Tab-separated table of C-alpha atoms in Angstrom:
chain	number	residue	atom	x	y	z
M	404	MET	CA	30.545	-11.319	-6.589
M	405	GLY	CA	28.545	-9.029	-8.648
M	406	PHE	CA	25.437	-9.581	-6.425
M	407	VAL	CA	27.338	-8.920	-3.239
M	408	GLY	CA	28.926	-5.864	-4.941
M	409	TRP	CA	25.554	-4.477	-6.018
M	410	THR	CA	24.135	-4.914	-2.445
M	411	SER	CA	27.127	-3.167	-1.004
M	412	TYR	CA	26.709	-0.351	-3.453
M	413	VAL	CA	23.134	0.272	-2.530
M	414	ILE	CA	23.967	0.240	1.234
M	415	LEU	CA	26.668	2.910	0.532
M	416	LEU	CA	24.144	4.844	-1.465
M	417	ILE	CA	21.781	4.789	1.468
M	418	ILE	CA	24.378	5.924	3.940
M	419	LYS	CA	25.802	8.609	1.595
M	420	SER	CA	22.479	10.151	0.422
M	421	HIS	CA	19.773	9.304	2.964
M	422	SER	CA	21.371	9.203	6.417
M	423	ASN	CA	23.317	11.382	8.884
M	424	LEU	CA	25.700	8.525	9.554
M	425	VAL	CA	28.477	10.234	7.576
M	426	GLY	CA	28.679	13.886	8.687
M	427	SER	CA	31.012	15.379	6.138
M	428	ILE	CA	32.085	13.499	3.065
M	429	GLN	CA	35.520	14.505	1.840
M	430	ASN	CA	36.412	14.286	-1.809
M	431	ASN	CA	38.601	11.296	-2.597
M	432	ASN	CA	42.160	11.996	-3.546
M	433	LYS	CA	42.590	12.232	-7.344
M	434	ARG	CA	45.589	10.057	-7.252
M	435	SER	CA	43.844	7.348	-5.382
M	436	ILE	CA	40.984	7.482	-7.884
M	437	SER	CA	43.406	7.170	-10.785
M	438	LEU	CA	45.192	4.228	-9.077
M	439	LEU	CA	41.764	2.502	-8.588
M	440	GLN	CA	40.827	3.113	-12.198
M	441	TYR	CA	44.114	1.623	-13.490
M	442	GLY	CA	43.805	-1.355	-11.118
M	443	PHE	CA	40.211	-2.317	-12.000
M	444	SER	CA	41.002	-1.758	-15.669
M	445	ALA	CA	43.882	-4.166	-15.347
M	446	VAL	CA	41.592	-6.733	-13.721
M	447	GLY	CA	38.972	-6.270	-16.435
M	448	ALA	CA	41.689	-6.701	-19.171
M	449	LEU	CA	42.956	-9.860	-17.418
M	450	ILE	CA	39.516	-11.348	-17.249
M	451	THR	CA	38.869	-10.545	-20.922
M	452	PHE	CA	42.207	-12.197	-21.887
M	453	PHE	CA	41.417	-15.401	-20.180
M	454	LEU	CA	38.000	-15.498	-21.756
M	455	LEU	CA	39.482	-14.913	-25.247
M	456	ILE	CA	42.030	-17.640	-25.128
M	457	GLN	CA	39.245	-20.024	-23.974
M	458	SER	CA	36.858	-18.963	-26.791
M	459	CYS	CA	33.991	-18.365	-24.358
M	460	PRO	CA	30.606	-17.074	-25.636
M	461	TRP	CA	29.691	-13.436	-25.130
M	462	THR	CA	27.441	-14.187	-22.106
M	463	TYR	CA	30.509	-15.221	-20.206
M	464	TYR	CA	31.895	-11.734	-20.727
M	465	VAL	CA	28.831	-10.058	-19.384
M	466	TYR	CA	28.773	-12.399	-16.334
M	467	CYS	CA	32.514	-12.117	-15.500
M	468	LEU	CA	33.068	-8.471	-16.283
M	469	LEU	CA	29.962	-7.072	-14.637
M	470	PRO	CA	31.339	-7.241	-11.085
M	471	VAL	CA	34.363	-5.080	-12.048
M	472	PRO	CA	32.603	-1.677	-12.441
M	473	VAL	CA	30.253	-2.486	-9.596
M	474	TRP	CA	33.113	-3.085	-7.136
M	475	TYR	CA	34.956	-0.129	-8.472
M	476	ALA	CA	31.902	2.055	-7.615
M	477	VAL	CA	32.025	0.463	-4.055
M	478	VAL	CA	35.758	0.768	-3.421
M	479	LYS	CA	35.796	4.318	-4.765
M	480	GLU	CA	33.790	5.317	-1.691
M	481	PHE	CA	36.450	4.174	0.688
M	482	SER	CA	36.280	7.300	2.820
M	483	ILE	CA	32.590	6.566	3.477
M	484	ILE	CA	33.419	2.948	4.330
M	485	GLN	CA	36.174	4.187	6.691
M	486	ASP	CA	33.698	6.578	8.429
M	487	VAL	CA	31.073	3.843	8.783
M	488	ILE	CA	33.675	1.464	10.315
M	489	MET	CA	34.595	4.228	12.838
M	490	PHE	CA	31.037	4.854	13.708
M	491	PHE	CA	30.261	1.159	14.468
M	492	TRP	CA	33.538	0.849	16.258
M	493	ALA	CA	32.313	3.539	18.663
M	494	PHE	CA	28.975	1.814	18.962
M	495	PRO	CA	28.429	-0.429	22.058
M	496	LEU	CA	29.511	-4.008	21.166
M	497	ALA	CA	26.593	-5.711	22.870
M	498	LYS	CA	24.086	-3.475	21.091
M	499	SER	CA	25.754	-4.071	17.723
M	500	ILE	CA	25.664	-7.829	18.209
M	501	GLY	CA	22.075	-7.638	19.267
M	502	PHE	CA	21.074	-5.725	16.206
M	503	LEU	CA	23.021	-8.027	13.909
M	504	PHE	CA	21.363	-11.169	15.520
M	505	ILE	CA	17.885	-9.793	15.391
M	506	TYR	CA	18.019	-8.770	11.703
M	507	THR	CA	19.819	-11.964	10.669
M	508	LEU	CA	17.097	-13.978	12.507
M	509	GLY	CA	14.456	-11.941	10.734
M	510	ILE	CA	15.930	-12.625	7.315
M	511	GLU	CA	16.107	-16.289	8.066
M	512	ILE	CA	12.463	-16.365	9.110
M	513	ILE	CA	11.562	-14.637	5.795
M	514	VAL	CA	13.533	-17.293	3.826
M	515	PHE	CA	12.104	-20.221	5.782
M	516	SER	CA	8.563	-18.953	5.227
M	517	PHE	CA	8.835	-20.044	1.542
M	518	PHE	CA	9.205	-23.552	2.810
M	519	TYR	CA	7.268	-23.556	6.105
M	520	ARG	CA	4.301	-21.235	6.496
M	521	PHE	CA	4.292	-21.666	10.321
M	522	THR	CA	7.564	-19.561	10.540
M	523	LEU	CA	5.274	-16.527	9.804
M	524	THR	CA	3.422	-17.343	12.966
M	525	VAL	CA	6.720	-17.337	14.945
M	526	GLY	CA	7.557	-13.951	13.428
M	527	LEU	CA	4.110	-12.515	14.180
M	528	ILE	CA	4.324	-13.674	17.766
M	529	ALA	CA	7.693	-12.050	18.096
M	530	PHE	CA	6.379	-8.877	16.557
M	531	SER	CA	3.570	-8.847	19.218
M	532	ALA	CA	6.202	-8.651	21.956
M	533	TRP	CA	8.124	-5.796	20.264
M	534	PRO	CA	6.396	-3.006	22.434
M	535	LEU	CA	7.185	-4.883	25.564
M	536	VAL	CA	10.948	-4.351	25.041
M	537	THR	CA	10.547	-0.654	24.459
M	538	SER	CA	8.833	2.149	26.487
M	539	LEU	CA	5.860	2.054	24.091
M	540	TRP	CA	3.990	-0.269	26.503
M	541	THR	CA	3.964	2.413	29.218
M	542	ARG	CA	3.389	5.322	26.904
M	543	ALA	CA	0.487	4.013	24.645
M	544	LYS	CA	-1.119	1.031	26.302
M	545	ILE	CA	-4.312	0.984	24.063
M	546	THR	CA	-2.273	1.264	20.749
M	547	THR	CA	0.111	-1.374	22.077
M	548	LEU	CA	-2.669	-3.713	23.052
M	549	ASN	CA	-4.277	-3.289	19.584
M	550	TRP	CA	-0.862	-4.137	17.978
M	551	THR	CA	-0.372	-7.305	20.101
M	552	LEU	CA	-3.863	-8.623	19.537
M	553	SER	CA	-3.753	-7.944	15.831
M	554	CYS	CA	-0.421	-9.730	15.565
M	555	LEU	CA	-1.686	-12.669	17.438
M	556	LEU	CA	-4.917	-12.784	15.339
M	557	LEU	CA	-3.089	-12.746	12.031
M	558	ALA	CA	-0.636	-15.413	13.373
M	559	ILE	CA	-3.524	-17.949	13.342
M	560	PHE	CA	-3.826	-17.989	9.556
M	561	PRO	CA	-0.374	-19.531	8.637
M	562	LEU	CA	-1.165	-22.414	10.956
M	563	MET	CA	-4.408	-23.216	9.032
M	564	PRO	CA	-4.471	-25.496	5.947
M	565	VAL	CA	-3.955	-23.958	2.547
M	566	VAL	CA	-7.310	-22.785	1.001
M	567	GLY	CA	-8.644	-25.851	-0.735
M	568	ARG	CA	-11.676	-27.014	-2.606
M	569	ASP	CA	-13.946	-27.337	0.337
M	570	ALA	CA	-16.363	-24.352	0.448
M	571	ASN	CA	-17.576	-22.755	3.674
M	572	ILE	CA	-19.821	-19.921	2.590
M	573	SER	CA	-20.916	-19.226	6.183
M	574	LEU	CA	-17.364	-17.848	6.909
M	575	VAL	CA	-17.603	-15.643	3.833
M	576	ILE	CA	-20.975	-14.193	5.064
M	577	THR	CA	-19.501	-13.813	8.510
M	578	ALA	CA	-16.576	-11.800	6.980
M	579	GLY	CA	-19.057	-9.642	5.070
M	580	LEU	CA	-21.166	-8.938	8.171
M	581	LEU	CA	-18.118	-8.051	10.267
M	582	THR	CA	-16.788	-5.758	7.496
M	583	PHE	CA	-20.152	-3.968	7.276
M	584	LEU	CA	-20.415	-3.556	11.116
M	585	ILE	CA	-16.792	-2.250	11.366
M	586	SER	CA	-17.178	0.214	8.555
M	587	SER	CA	-20.447	1.438	10.166
M	588	PHE	CA	-18.650	2.175	13.462
M	589	CYS	CA	-15.788	3.884	11.529
M	590	LEU	CA	-18.130	6.120	9.598
M	591	ALA	CA	-20.148	6.935	12.622
M	592	TYR	CA	-16.923	7.958	14.420
M	593	LEU	CA	-15.826	10.146	11.569
M	594	TRP	CA	-19.261	11.676	11.293
M	595	LYS	CA	-19.613	12.509	14.998
M	596	SER	CA	-15.996	13.743	15.300
M	597	LYS	CA	-15.877	17.287	16.604
M	598	HIS	CA	-13.880	18.285	13.515
M	599	LYS	CA	-16.332	16.356	11.200
M	600	TYR	CA	-13.826	15.197	8.637
M	601	VAL	CA	-16.444	13.512	6.407
M	602	HIS	CA	-17.976	16.033	4.049
M	603	ASN	CA	-21.662	15.645	3.346
M	604	LYS	CA	-21.047	14.767	-0.290
M	605	ASP	CA	-18.167	12.353	0.642
M	606	LEU	CA	-20.650	10.381	2.735
M	607	ALA	CA	-22.439	9.065	-0.254
M	608	ILE	CA	-19.244	7.337	-1.452
M	609	TYR	CA	-18.772	5.487	1.867
M	610	LEU	CA	-22.432	4.580	1.841
M	611	PHE	CA	-22.020	3.188	-1.750
M	612	GLN	CA	-18.988	1.111	-0.703
M	613	MET	CA	-20.812	-0.165	2.376
M	614	LEU	CA	-23.736	-1.135	-0.007
M	615	SER	CA	-21.179	-2.960	-2.120
M	616	ILE	CA	-20.098	-5.013	0.818
M	617	ALA	CA	-23.647	-5.892	1.649
M	618	LEU	CA	-24.420	-6.791	-2.056
M	619	SER	CA	-21.203	-8.866	-2.323
M	620	THR	CA	-22.205	-10.834	0.760
M	621	TYR	CA	-25.608	-11.459	-0.636
M	622	VAL	CA	-24.308	-12.397	-4.101
M	623	VAL	CA	-21.911	-15.017	-2.648
M	624	ASN	CA	-24.686	-16.611	-0.643
M	625	SER	CA	-27.182	-16.340	-3.562
M	626	THR	CA	-24.851	-17.799	-6.160
M	627	HIS	CA	-23.798	-20.707	-3.926
M	628	SER	CA	-27.412	-21.583	-3.291
M	629	SER	CA	-28.297	-21.302	-6.934
M	630	LEU	CA	-25.454	-23.580	-8.008
M	631	LEU	CA	-26.373	-26.195	-5.408
M	632	ARG	CA	-29.894	-26.208	-6.926
M	633	LYS	CA	-28.258	-26.619	-10.328
M	634	GLN	CA	-29.872	-23.435	-11.601
M	635	GLY	CA	-26.584	-21.810	-12.769
M	636	LEU	CA	-25.288	-18.288	-12.132
M	637	PRO	CA	-28.041	-15.728	-11.900
M	638	VAL	CA	-27.561	-12.913	-14.397
M	639	VAL	CA	-28.147	-10.201	-11.805
M	640	ASN	CA	-25.441	-11.659	-9.605
M	641	GLN	CA	-23.090	-11.659	-12.432
M	642	ILE	CA	-23.703	-8.078	-13.309
M	643	VAL	CA	-23.326	-6.956	-9.577
M	644	SER	CA	-20.039	-8.868	-9.421
M	645	TRP	CA	-18.439	-7.379	-12.462
M	646	THR	CA	-19.690	-3.928	-11.504
M	647	THR	CA	-18.198	-4.242	-8.022
M	648	LEU	CA	-14.870	-5.371	-9.624
M	649	ALA	CA	-14.858	-2.438	-12.060
M	650	SER	CA	-15.538	0.094	-9.310
M	651	SER	CA	-13.102	-1.280	-6.885
M	652	LEU	CA	-10.194	0.884	-8.210
M	653	VAL	CA	-12.271	3.951	-9.044
M	654	ALA	CA	-14.279	4.450	-5.825
M	655	PRO	CA	-11.220	5.043	-3.536
M	656	LEU	CA	-10.171	7.892	-5.827
M	657	LEU	CA	-13.420	9.707	-5.103
M	658	SER	CA	-12.790	9.814	-1.338
M	659	PRO	CA	-10.790	12.492	0.594
M	660	THR	CA	-7.088	12.056	0.783
M	661	PHE	CA	-7.009	12.241	4.532
M	662	LEU	CA	-5.126	9.150	5.773
M	663	PHE	CA	-7.848	7.276	7.630
M	664	GLN	CA	-10.610	8.200	5.242
M	665	ARG	CA	-8.706	7.015	2.206
M	666	LEU	CA	-7.418	3.826	3.786
M	667	LEU	CA	-10.945	2.972	4.841
M	668	SER	CA	-12.254	3.635	1.318
M	669	ILE	CA	-9.520	1.347	-0.159
M	670	PHE	CA	-10.288	-1.437	2.246
M	671	LEU	CA	-13.959	-1.346	1.514
M	672	SER	CA	-13.566	-1.334	-2.245
M	673	LEU	CA	-11.038	-4.174	-2.322
M	674	MET	CA	-12.850	-6.151	0.365
M	675	ALA	CA	-16.086	-6.125	-1.670
M	676	THR	CA	-14.251	-7.840	-4.553
M	677	TYR	CA	-12.350	-10.201	-2.313
M	678	LEU	CA	-15.630	-11.490	-0.812
M	679	LEU	CA	-16.867	-12.335	-4.308
M	680	LEU	CA	-13.669	-14.377	-4.869
M	681	SER	CA	-13.681	-16.216	-1.588
M	682	THR	CA	-15.019	-19.605	-0.710
M	683	GLY	CA	-13.896	-20.226	2.851
M	684	TYR	CA	-11.861	-18.847	5.797
M	685	GLU	CA	-9.653	-16.693	3.514
M	686	ALA	CA	-12.512	-14.177	3.505
M	687	LEU	CA	-11.570	-13.272	7.063
M	688	PHE	CA	-7.830	-12.733	6.192
M	689	PRO	CA	-8.105	-9.210	4.818
M	690	LEU	CA	-9.993	-8.117	7.985
M	691	ALA	CA	-7.174	-9.406	10.307
M	692	LEU	CA	-4.523	-7.974	7.925
M	693	THR	CA	-6.168	-4.593	7.737
M	694	ALA	CA	-6.501	-4.434	11.518
M	695	LEU	CA	-2.821	-5.161	11.908
M	696	MET	CA	-1.979	-2.527	9.304
M	697	PHE	CA	-3.994	0.246	11.104
M	698	ALA	CA	-2.212	-0.866	14.429
M	699	TRP	CA	1.105	-0.656	12.554
M	700	ILE	CA	0.444	2.939	11.539
M	701	ASN	CA	-0.569	4.008	14.967
M	702	MET	CA	2.500	2.258	16.482
M	703	GLU	CA	4.794	4.086	14.082
M	704	GLN	CA	3.222	7.380	15.067
M	705	GLU	CA	3.937	6.574	18.712
M	706	THR	CA	7.544	5.754	17.939
M	707	GLN	CA	7.940	9.284	16.322
M	708	HIS	CA	6.601	10.773	19.707
M	709	LEU	CA	9.277	8.704	21.547
M	710	ARG	CA	11.947	10.356	19.284
M	711	GLY	CA	10.634	13.805	20.291
M	712	VAL	CA	8.743	14.467	17.005
M	713	SER	CA	5.489	15.908	17.907
M	714	LEU	CA	2.691	15.192	15.278
M	715	LYS	CA	-0.199	15.341	17.676
M	716	SER	CA	-1.478	18.620	16.288
M	717	LYS	CA	-1.886	17.323	12.742
M	718	LEU	CA	-2.586	13.611	13.087
M	719	THR	CA	-6.310	14.068	12.826
M	720	VAL	CA	-5.848	15.917	9.570
M	721	LEU	CA	-2.920	14.008	8.233
M	722	SER	CA	-3.194	13.657	4.500
M	723	PHE	CA	-1.524	11.430	1.806
M	724	SER	CA	-0.816	14.733	-0.046
M	725	TYR	CA	2.097	15.258	2.387
M	726	SER	CA	3.941	12.431	0.680
M	727	THR	CA	4.545	14.686	-2.366
M	728	ASP	CA	5.903	17.573	-0.099
M	729	ILE	CA	9.664	17.275	-0.131
M	730	THR	CA	9.995	19.698	2.777
M	731	GLN	CA	8.335	17.006	5.048
M	732	PHE	CA	11.173	14.489	4.440
M	733	ARG	CA	13.924	13.602	6.881
M	734	GLN	CA	16.981	11.462	6.946
M	735	LEU	CA	17.103	7.650	7.783
M	736	HIS	CA	17.724	6.239	11.208
M	737	LEU	CA	17.907	2.679	12.585
M	738	ASP	CA	14.117	2.474	13.160
M	739	ASP	CA	13.586	2.747	9.307
M	740	ILE	CA	15.401	-0.557	8.834
M	741	ARG	CA	12.772	-2.078	11.095
M	742	ARG	CA	9.924	-0.408	9.174
M	743	SER	CA	11.318	-1.732	5.853
M	744	PHE	CA	11.714	-5.186	7.312
M	745	PHE	CA	8.080	-5.096	8.633
M	746	PHE	CA	6.889	-4.227	5.091
M	747	VAL	CA	8.772	-7.147	3.515
M	748	PHE	CA	7.514	-9.558	6.205
M	749	PHE	CA	3.891	-8.319	5.774
M	750	ILE	CA	4.010	-8.640	1.994
M	751	LEU	CA	5.085	-12.284	2.462
M	752	ALA	CA	2.436	-12.832	5.143
M	753	ALA	CA	-0.180	-11.392	2.693
M	754	PHE	CA	0.550	-14.331	0.275
M	755	PHE	CA	1.642	-17.180	2.515
M	756	GLY	CA	-1.119	-16.349	5.132
M	757	THR	CA	-3.725	-18.302	3.164
M	758	GLY	CA	-1.763	-20.224	0.513
M	759	ASN	CA	1.579	-21.164	-1.034
M	760	ILE	CA	3.122	-21.448	-4.446
M	761	ALA	CA	1.493	-24.841	-5.141
M	762	SER	CA	-1.957	-23.491	-4.324
M	763	VAL	CA	-1.583	-20.989	-7.145
M	764	ASN	CA	-0.983	-23.699	-9.678
M	765	SER	CA	-4.056	-25.825	-8.428
M	766	PHE	CA	-6.657	-23.145	-7.756
M	767	ASP	CA	-10.319	-23.913	-7.195
M	768	PRO	CA	-12.607	-22.636	-10.048
M	769	ALA	CA	-15.323	-22.155	-7.460
M	770	SER	CA	-13.579	-18.982	-6.415
M	771	VAL	CA	-14.741	-17.214	-9.611
M	772	TYR	CA	-18.293	-18.619	-9.766
M	773	CYS	CA	-19.746	-15.265	-8.830
M	774	PHE	CA	-18.266	-13.899	-12.134
M	775	LEU	CA	-18.473	-16.819	-14.615
M	776	THR	CA	-19.193	-20.587	-14.642
M	777	VAL	CA	-18.046	-21.250	-18.183
M	778	PHE	CA	-14.461	-22.368	-18.401
M	779	SER	CA	-12.167	-19.542	-19.515
M	780	PRO	CA	-8.586	-20.094	-18.314
M	781	PHE	CA	-7.251	-16.589	-19.068
M	782	LEU	CA	-10.263	-14.814	-17.455
M	783	MET	CA	-10.226	-17.157	-14.461
M	784	GLY	CA	-6.482	-16.800	-14.097
M	785	GLY	CA	-6.791	-13.013	-14.205
M	786	LEU	CA	-9.385	-13.072	-11.461
M	787	LEU	CA	-7.335	-15.379	-9.331
M	788	MET	CA	-4.265	-13.165	-9.680
M	789	TRP	CA	-6.271	-10.069	-8.605
M	790	LYS	CA	-7.471	-11.985	-5.543
M	791	ILE	CA	-3.798	-12.798	-4.692
M	792	VAL	CA	-2.791	-9.122	-5.280
M	793	ILE	CA	-5.531	-7.550	-3.066
M	794	PRO	CA	-3.788	-8.310	0.264
M	795	PHE	CA	-0.492	-6.986	-1.202
M	796	VAL	CA	-2.227	-3.668	-2.134
M	797	LEU	CA	-3.543	-3.270	1.364
M	798	VAL	CA	-0.037	-3.686	2.846
M	799	SER	CA	1.516	-1.262	0.230
M	800	CYS	CA	-1.116	1.391	1.035
M	801	ALA	CA	-0.443	0.932	4.763
M	802	PHE	CA	3.320	1.331	3.980
M	803	GLU	CA	2.527	4.554	2.127
M	804	ALA	CA	0.683	5.754	5.255
M	805	VAL	CA	3.717	4.806	7.402
M	806	GLN	CA	5.964	6.969	5.108
M	807	VAL	CA	3.709	9.899	5.547
M	808	THR	CA	3.371	9.609	9.323
M	809	THR	CA	7.179	9.207	9.727
M	810	GLN	CA	7.996	11.978	7.289
M	811	LEU	CA	10.202	9.787	5.095
M	812	SER	CA	10.617	9.632	1.363
M	813	SER	CA	9.460	6.526	-0.451
M	814	LYS	CA	12.830	6.335	-2.242
M	815	SER	CA	14.929	6.030	0.914
M	816	LEU	CA	12.698	3.366	2.437
M	817	PHE	CA	12.509	1.438	-0.833
M	818	LEU	CA	16.319	1.292	-1.026
M	819	ILE	CA	16.341	-0.455	2.335
M	820	VAL	CA	13.661	-2.833	1.018
M	821	LEU	CA	15.863	-3.462	-2.035
M	822	VAL	CA	18.804	-4.464	0.242
M	823	ILE	CA	16.604	-6.782	2.212
M	824	SER	CA	15.219	-8.461	-0.924
M	825	ASP	CA	18.795	-8.807	-2.332
M	826	ILE	CA	19.954	-10.555	0.815
M	827	MET	CA	16.889	-12.822	0.520
M	828	ALA	CA	17.629	-13.536	-3.146
M	829	LEU	CA	21.291	-14.391	-2.274
M	830	HIS	CA	20.055	-16.977	0.207
M	831	PHE	CA	17.932	-18.679	-2.490
M	832	PHE	CA	20.787	-18.500	-4.994
M	833	PHE	CA	22.764	-20.863	-2.722
M	834	LEU	CA	19.668	-22.991	-2.195
M	835	VAL	CA	19.284	-23.688	-5.901
M	836	LYS	CA	19.567	-27.474	-6.564
M	837	ASP	CA	20.760	-29.224	-9.678
M	838	TYR	CA	20.320	-32.688	-8.274
M	839	GLY	CA	17.341	-34.717	-6.866
M	840	SER	CA	13.920	-34.957	-8.217
M	841	TRP	CA	12.539	-32.631	-10.878
M	842	LEU	CA	10.165	-31.218	-8.258
M	843	ASP	CA	13.010	-30.209	-5.910
M	844	ILE	CA	14.982	-28.684	-8.669
M	845	GLY	CA	11.993	-26.771	-10.036
M	846	THR	CA	10.945	-25.644	-6.651
M	847	SER	CA	14.442	-24.333	-5.786
M	848	ILE	CA	14.658	-22.457	-9.095
M	849	SER	CA	11.103	-21.050	-8.626
M	850	HIS	CA	12.030	-19.609	-5.325
M	851	TYR	CA	15.145	-17.897	-6.672
M	852	VAL	CA	13.263	-16.371	-9.532
M	853	LEU	CA	10.502	-15.166	-7.241
M	854	ALA	CA	13.104	-13.580	-4.867
M	855	MET	CA	14.886	-11.950	-7.891
M	856	SER	CA	11.592	-10.548	-9.289
M	857	PHE	CA	10.435	-9.448	-5.806
M	858	THR	CA	11.902	-5.956	-6.254
M	859	ILE	CA	10.192	-5.357	-9.628
M	860	PHE	CA	6.912	-6.561	-8.097
M	861	LEU	CA	7.295	-4.190	-5.152
M	862	MET	CA	7.933	-1.281	-7.518
M	863	LEU	CA	4.723	-1.989	-9.388
M	864	LEU	CA	2.857	-2.321	-6.122
M	865	SER	CA	4.350	0.912	-4.833
M	866	GLY	CA	3.167	2.751	-8.021
M	867	LEU	CA	-0.358	1.284	-7.628
M	868	ALA	CA	-0.426	2.230	-3.941
M	869	GLN	CA	0.747	5.852	-4.654
M	870	LEU	CA	-2.105	6.141	-7.263
M	871	LEU	CA	-4.736	4.884	-4.830
M	872	THR	CA	-3.589	7.004	-1.923
M	873	THR	CA	-2.560	10.308	-3.399
M	874	LYS	CA	-4.807	10.882	-6.452
M	875	ARG	CA	-8.405	12.125	-6.245
M	876	ILE	CA	-11.124	12.436	-8.825
M	877	ARG	CA	-13.439	15.380	-7.931
M	878	LEU	CA	-16.906	15.077	-9.171
M	879	TRP	CA	-18.002	18.356	-7.482
M	880	ARG	CA	-16.583	21.439	-6.079
M	881	GLU	CA	-15.901	21.569	-2.395
M	882	SER	CA	-15.956	24.553	-0.117
M	883	LYS	CA	-12.660	25.377	1.521
M	884	ARG	CA	-12.111	23.437	4.721
M	885	HIS	CA	-9.816	24.678	7.397
M	886	SER	CA	-7.858	22.142	9.432
M	887	MET	CA	-7.185	22.805	13.079
């Protein structure tokens, strides 16, 4: 009851403070409020009495009494609930059922992805067809094609086996070469742009990051060959690996805060580290994921144009600094539920795309051989965790970009994400087992704990993403640049 009440309260908070669904909120009658207070106080007293006569421990009081104030906060907003019911009553029935069915199906796909990775493939294939049921296909064919191909490309990874102990360094080298080539094309595009958004001094940062990609690719190949010859880890390779890791969170802060430039810098820095921690096909995963993230940002820009919001004049100079400008924010609408759902789905795809919960417990030490070959469980575990977190950071930074392009505050979108994660956690609560094998019981409890801690994890990710996207370290003075 407390869980459902909390979720209901968050939904009401979203409707009340971050949407235009309720036009004018009238103050509740003081008499009604007093009756509610007396009623819920009586319920609380009754619960306390029953717990006292049964001599229950204090934890029972917390568990049983917590829903009382939560549901009081919900019922107190009866006027809002009434307005919402009237709004949906006037909404076309077929459209309401369609929305409810789609979002319910989406939540179920998210839940099933914890058990069956291939359900992510089903979801990504469905995402690829999203523009076909809207007017986006006729309005922005190239952007739509990029989105569809990126979804289908990423959909391949959940169908592949979990990353195991069989190394395939040629795929890591291929990923490094592709990253270097793509970044070269991106940098050439920015340099040759008529607005020339890459400052001469900023160019050195991108060249350094591209050099890190090339060095990481070489170090992976060199280390693998050296270990095969039983010559150990070369000291130079170890120094380069640790230097690359140390600079991965600093180098992006030196780049401009323009959206495309900063995202490119973040990708190059994190990709260099990811290559050093890869042993097989997973090295290609961040490439496919980043391609989809850029396609997602472009698609959200196009949806804004469909709503009559013209951003074309400032898209080329769009900066993450807009995310701190409160005058840019707007109220929520139905498309924002989809954006939040996409974010949750992509976060799960970032993890289950190449692995599962069991693969974390039985990781291959070969993943960290570019950094150390002497057994050190805490250091190896830390490096493994950073490898897992890197795709999450890429998705979170893309979500920050979506918030900027759609002129929406992070708080309002995060509240929707909170509701989705709460519904997901409620699913896993009913799936917890207290019978069967210890493996089944432990797995069900692990899924529930992960779902419950999902929100806290997303908050930490959001903080890191905001740091990487909005902050800048200036090593030199720049001349004033006028945007057009």
